[in-house]
mmCIF file of C-alpha atoms and ligand atoms in Angstrom:
data_model
loop_
_atom_site.group_PDB
_atom_site.id
_atom_site.type_symbol
_atom_site.label_atom_id
_atom_site.label_comp_id
_atom_site.label_asym_id
_atom_site.label_seq_id
_atom_site.Cartn_x
_atom_site.Cartn_y
_atom_site.Cartn_z
ATOM 1 C CA MET A 28 -135.130 20.631 -57.324
ATOM 2 C CA THR A 29 -131.573 21.495 -56.689
ATOM 3 C CA THR A 30 -128.923 19.189 -55.376
ATOM 4 C CA SER A 31 -125.625 20.060 -53.858
ATOM 5 C CA THR A 32 -122.570 18.278 -55.059
ATOM 6 C CA ALA A 33 -119.983 20.405 -53.284
ATOM 7 C CA SER A 34 -118.620 18.757 -50.127
ATOM 8 C CA LEU A 35 -118.919 20.579 -46.843
ATOM 9 C CA TYR A 36 -115.268 21.138 -46.918
ATOM 10 C CA GLU A 37 -115.523 22.940 -50.281
ATOM 11 C CA ARG A 38 -118.516 25.133 -49.309
ATOM 12 C CA LEU A 39 -116.487 26.094 -46.168
ATOM 13 C CA GLY A 40 -113.792 27.482 -48.483
ATOM 14 C CA ARG A 41 -111.340 24.516 -48.186
ATOM 15 C CA ARG A 42 -108.370 24.782 -45.914
ATOM 16 C CA GLU A 43 -108.115 28.393 -46.402
ATOM 17 C CA GLY A 44 -111.657 29.052 -45.467
ATOM 18 C CA ILE A 45 -111.710 26.709 -42.539
ATOM 19 C CA THR A 46 -108.496 28.302 -41.008
ATOM 20 C CA ARG A 47 -110.208 31.675 -41.112
ATOM 21 C CA ILE A 48 -113.324 30.315 -39.494
ATOM 22 C CA THR A 49 -111.367 28.630 -36.907
ATOM 23 C CA ARG A 50 -109.287 31.737 -36.120
ATOM 24 C CA GLU A 51 -112.641 33.642 -35.606
ATOM 25 C CA LEU A 52 -114.016 30.708 -33.466
ATOM 26 C CA MET A 53 -110.935 30.905 -31.129
ATOM 27 C CA LYS A 54 -111.333 34.692 -30.986
ATOM 28 C CA ASN A 55 -114.944 34.285 -29.995
ATOM 29 C CA HIS A 56 -114.137 31.680 -27.341
ATOM 30 C CA LEU A 57 -111.604 33.961 -25.606
ATOM 31 C CA ALA A 58 -114.268 36.868 -25.576
ATOM 32 C CA ASN A 59 -117.060 34.618 -24.400
ATOM 33 C CA PRO A 60 -117.475 34.765 -20.597
ATOM 34 C CA LEU A 61 -119.076 31.356 -20.443
ATOM 35 C CA VAL A 62 -115.897 29.491 -21.773
ATOM 36 C CA LYS A 63 -112.863 31.788 -21.954
ATOM 37 C CA THR A 64 -111.145 30.509 -18.866
ATOM 38 C CA ARG A 65 -111.294 26.995 -20.431
ATOM 39 C CA PHE A 66 -109.067 28.224 -23.373
ATOM 40 C CA GLU A 67 -106.953 30.698 -21.388
ATOM 41 C CA LYS A 68 -105.814 27.676 -19.217
ATOM 42 C CA SER A 69 -104.605 25.790 -22.302
ATOM 43 C CA GLU A 70 -100.856 25.328 -22.279
ATOM 44 C CA ASP A 71 -100.685 25.836 -26.148
ATOM 45 C CA LEU A 72 -103.563 27.471 -27.861
ATOM 46 C CA ALA A 73 -101.562 27.573 -31.117
ATOM 47 C CA ARG A 74 -101.569 23.818 -31.171
ATOM 48 C CA VAL A 75 -105.256 23.506 -30.219
ATOM 49 C CA GLU A 76 -106.085 25.920 -33.218
ATOM 50 C CA ARG A 77 -103.893 24.036 -35.534
ATOM 51 C CA ARG A 78 -105.525 20.804 -34.477
ATOM 52 C CA ALA A 79 -109.161 22.095 -34.764
ATOM 53 C CA VAL A 80 -108.314 23.219 -38.365
ATOM 54 C CA GLU A 81 -107.086 19.685 -38.985
ATOM 55 C CA PHE A 82 -110.209 18.311 -37.401
ATOM 56 C CA PHE A 83 -112.779 20.329 -39.245
ATOM 57 C CA CYS A 84 -110.846 19.936 -42.642
ATOM 58 C CA ALA A 85 -110.694 16.070 -42.350
ATOM 59 C CA GLY A 86 -114.225 15.817 -41.030
ATOM 60 C CA THR A 87 -115.815 17.791 -43.706
ATOM 61 C CA GLY A 88 -114.361 15.790 -46.581
ATOM 62 C CA GLY A 89 -110.859 17.468 -47.017
ATOM 63 C CA PRO A 90 -107.566 15.648 -47.522
ATOM 64 C CA GLU A 91 -106.026 16.744 -44.437
ATOM 65 C CA THR A 92 -105.101 14.266 -41.568
ATOM 66 C CA TYR A 93 -106.311 15.043 -37.916
ATOM 67 C CA THR A 94 -103.171 14.413 -35.678
ATOM 68 C CA GLY A 95 -105.111 14.928 -32.264
ATOM 69 C CA GLN A 96 -106.732 12.552 -30.043
ATOM 70 C CA ASP A 97 -110.573 11.781 -30.529
ATOM 71 C CA MET A 98 -113.283 14.008 -29.078
ATOM 72 C CA LEU A 99 -113.857 11.654 -25.969
ATOM 73 C CA ALA A 100 -110.123 11.631 -25.039
ATOM 74 C CA THR A 101 -109.625 15.387 -25.801
ATOM 75 C CA HIS A 102 -112.463 16.455 -23.390
ATOM 76 C CA ARG A 103 -112.279 13.636 -20.730
ATOM 77 C CA GLY A 104 -112.022 14.922 -17.297
ATOM 78 C CA MET A 105 -112.894 18.540 -18.235
ATOM 79 C CA ASN A 106 -116.485 18.078 -16.711
ATOM 80 C CA ILE A 107 -117.888 20.374 -19.452
ATOM 81 C CA SER A 108 -121.472 21.434 -18.867
ATOM 82 C CA GLU A 109 -124.485 21.588 -21.296
ATOM 83 C CA GLN A 110 -124.282 25.487 -21.035
ATOM 84 C CA GLU A 111 -120.621 25.442 -22.098
ATOM 85 C CA PHE A 112 -121.363 23.120 -25.040
ATOM 86 C CA ILE A 113 -124.185 25.277 -26.272
ATOM 87 C CA ALA A 114 -121.780 28.466 -25.917
ATOM 88 C CA VAL A 115 -119.120 26.782 -27.918
ATOM 89 C CA ILE A 116 -121.780 25.929 -30.657
ATOM 90 C CA ASP A 117 -123.012 29.625 -30.580
ATOM 91 C CA ASP A 118 -119.374 30.727 -30.976
ATOM 92 C CA ALA A 119 -118.950 28.376 -34.062
ATOM 93 C CA MET A 120 -122.312 29.716 -35.578
ATOM 94 C CA ALA A 121 -121.227 33.320 -35.127
ATOM 95 C CA ALA A 122 -117.730 32.533 -36.725
ATOM 96 C CA LEU A 123 -119.506 30.880 -39.748
ATOM 97 C CA GLU A 124 -121.584 34.066 -40.132
ATOM 98 C CA THR A 125 -118.724 36.357 -39.736
ATOM 99 C CA CYS A 126 -117.041 34.312 -42.630
ATOM 100 C CA GLY A 127 -120.037 34.725 -44.993
ATOM 101 C CA ILE A 128 -121.123 30.959 -44.838
ATOM 102 C CA ASP A 129 -124.574 30.487 -46.244
ATOM 103 C CA THR A 130 -127.301 29.408 -43.818
ATOM 104 C CA PRO A 131 -127.944 25.826 -45.208
ATOM 105 C CA THR A 132 -124.156 25.167 -44.838
ATOM 106 C CA CYS A 133 -124.341 26.760 -41.150
ATOM 107 C CA ASN A 134 -127.123 24.406 -40.353
ATOM 108 C CA GLU A 135 -125.308 21.378 -41.650
ATOM 109 C CA VAL A 136 -122.312 22.348 -39.418
ATOM 110 C CA LEU A 137 -124.674 22.831 -36.536
ATOM 111 C CA ALA A 138 -126.045 19.319 -36.898
ATOM 112 C CA VAL A 139 -122.632 17.776 -37.036
ATOM 113 C CA LEU A 140 -121.373 19.552 -33.932
ATOM 114 C CA TRP A 141 -124.551 18.851 -32.100
ATOM 115 C CA SER A 142 -124.084 15.074 -32.882
ATOM 116 C CA MET A 143 -120.810 15.090 -30.842
ATOM 117 C CA LYS A 144 -122.401 16.170 -27.573
ATOM 118 C CA ARG A 145 -122.087 12.702 -25.893
ATOM 119 C CA GLU A 146 -118.255 12.835 -26.589
ATOM 120 C CA VAL A 147 -117.878 16.240 -24.967
ATOM 121 C CA ILE A 148 -120.372 16.913 -22.130
ATOM 122 C CA ARG A 149 -119.442 15.554 -18.724
ATOM 123 C CA VAL A 150 -117.336 12.864 -20.024
HETATM 124 C C1 LIG B 25 -118.723 19.634 -30.766
HETATM 125 C C2 LIG B 25 -118.111 20.345 -29.952
HETATM 126 C C3 LIG B 25 -116.371 20.507 -29.931
HETATM 127 C C4 LIG B 25 -115.624 19.908 -30.619
HETATM 128 C C5 LIG B 25 -115.666 19.527 -32.148
HETATM 129 C C6 LIG B 25 -114.298 20.221 -30.097
HETATM 130 C C7 LIG B 25 -113.035 20.005 -30.792
HETATM 131 C C8 LIG B 25 -111.803 20.224 -30.055
HETATM 132 C C9 LIG B 25 -110.620 19.878 -30.865
HETATM 133 C C10 LIG B 25 -110.379 19.337 -32.217
HETATM 134 C C11 LIG B 25 -109.597 20.261 -29.872
HETATM 135 C C12 LIG B 25 -108.104 20.032 -30.206
HETATM 136 C C13 LIG B 25 -107.533 18.889 -29.606
HETATM 137 C C14 LIG B 25 -106.031 18.838 -29.592
HETATM 138 O O1 LIG B 25 -105.349 19.882 -29.374
HETATM 139 O O2 LIG B 25 -105.420 17.712 -29.663
HETATM 140 C C15 LIG B 25 -110.192 20.772 -28.640
HETATM 141 C C16 LIG B 25 -109.613 21.137 -27.475
HETATM 142 C C17 LIG B 25 -110.124 21.705 -26.380
HETATM 143 N N1 LIG B 25 -111.391 21.692 -26.193
HETATM 144 FE FE1 LIG B 25 -113.035 21.235 -27.426
HETATM 145 N N2 LIG B 25 -114.435 20.715 -28.873
HETATM 146 C C18 LIG B 25 -115.832 20.869 -28.619
HETATM 147 C C19 LIG B 25 -116.423 21.265 -27.531
HETATM 148 C C20 LIG B 25 -115.703 21.918 -26.402
HETATM 149 C C21 LIG B 25 -116.528 22.525 -25.363
HETATM 150 C C22 LIG B 25 -117.862 22.516 -25.154
HETATM 151 C C23 LIG B 25 -115.291 22.870 -24.390
HETATM 152 C C24 LIG B 25 -115.537 23.656 -23.070
HETATM 153 C C25 LIG B 25 -115.796 24.865 -23.023
HETATM 154 C C26 LIG B 25 -114.187 22.568 -25.029
HETATM 155 C C27 LIG B 25 -112.963 22.776 -24.438
HETATM 156 C C28 LIG B 25 -111.738 22.438 -25.169
HETATM 157 C C29 LIG B 25 -110.464 22.879 -24.532
HETATM 158 C C30 LIG B 25 -110.138 23.700 -23.133
HETATM 159 C C31 LIG B 25 -109.385 22.321 -25.483
HETATM 160 C C32 LIG B 25 -107.840 22.357 -25.339
HETATM 161 C C33 LIG B 25 -107.387 21.473 -24.456
HETATM 162 C C34 LIG B 25 -105.829 21.503 -24.402
HETATM 163 O O3 LIG B 25 -105.273 22.635 -24.088
HETATM 164 O O4 LIG B 25 -105.094 20.533 -24.798
HETATM 165 N N3 LIG B 25 -114.339 21.859 -26.228
HETATM 166 N N4 LIG B 25 -111.533 20.452 -28.819
#
């Protein structure tokens, strides 16, 4: 039996890897007809990307501090649909694949993202 001791943060390539994955994620969102207008409307996409990097680093076991609002407050009032939620997760999975992340690690990220649906969809 093999056991994995590396944290999710380490397996995603620490801050450097997570920054690359997040850049791909934003690129995918801006090319995805199901969600692109949501992100095009943002007043400061550079800030969103920076905060997303912090969020993923802090949430996967890294030493970074997330300086944004929680997921409920961030997405409150946006009336995000189930379809948009799945589209965003698909974009994340594609970004992980592009960055060469192994399948078990991708599945772990998938489970974490899925668990946040009640804080994002129609809140
Ligand atoms: C589990 C899924 C999701 C996670 C973990 C997540 C995470 C985040 C984070 C960390 C931010 C940055 C907050 C900040 O700048 O302070 C953000 C912003 C944003 N999210 Fe999400 N998000 C998710 C799903 C979605 C979905 C499904 C949509 C709709 C398509 C969406 C639309 C947005 C938009 C438009 C912003 C930018 C708001 C602004 O300009 O201030 N998110 N999200």
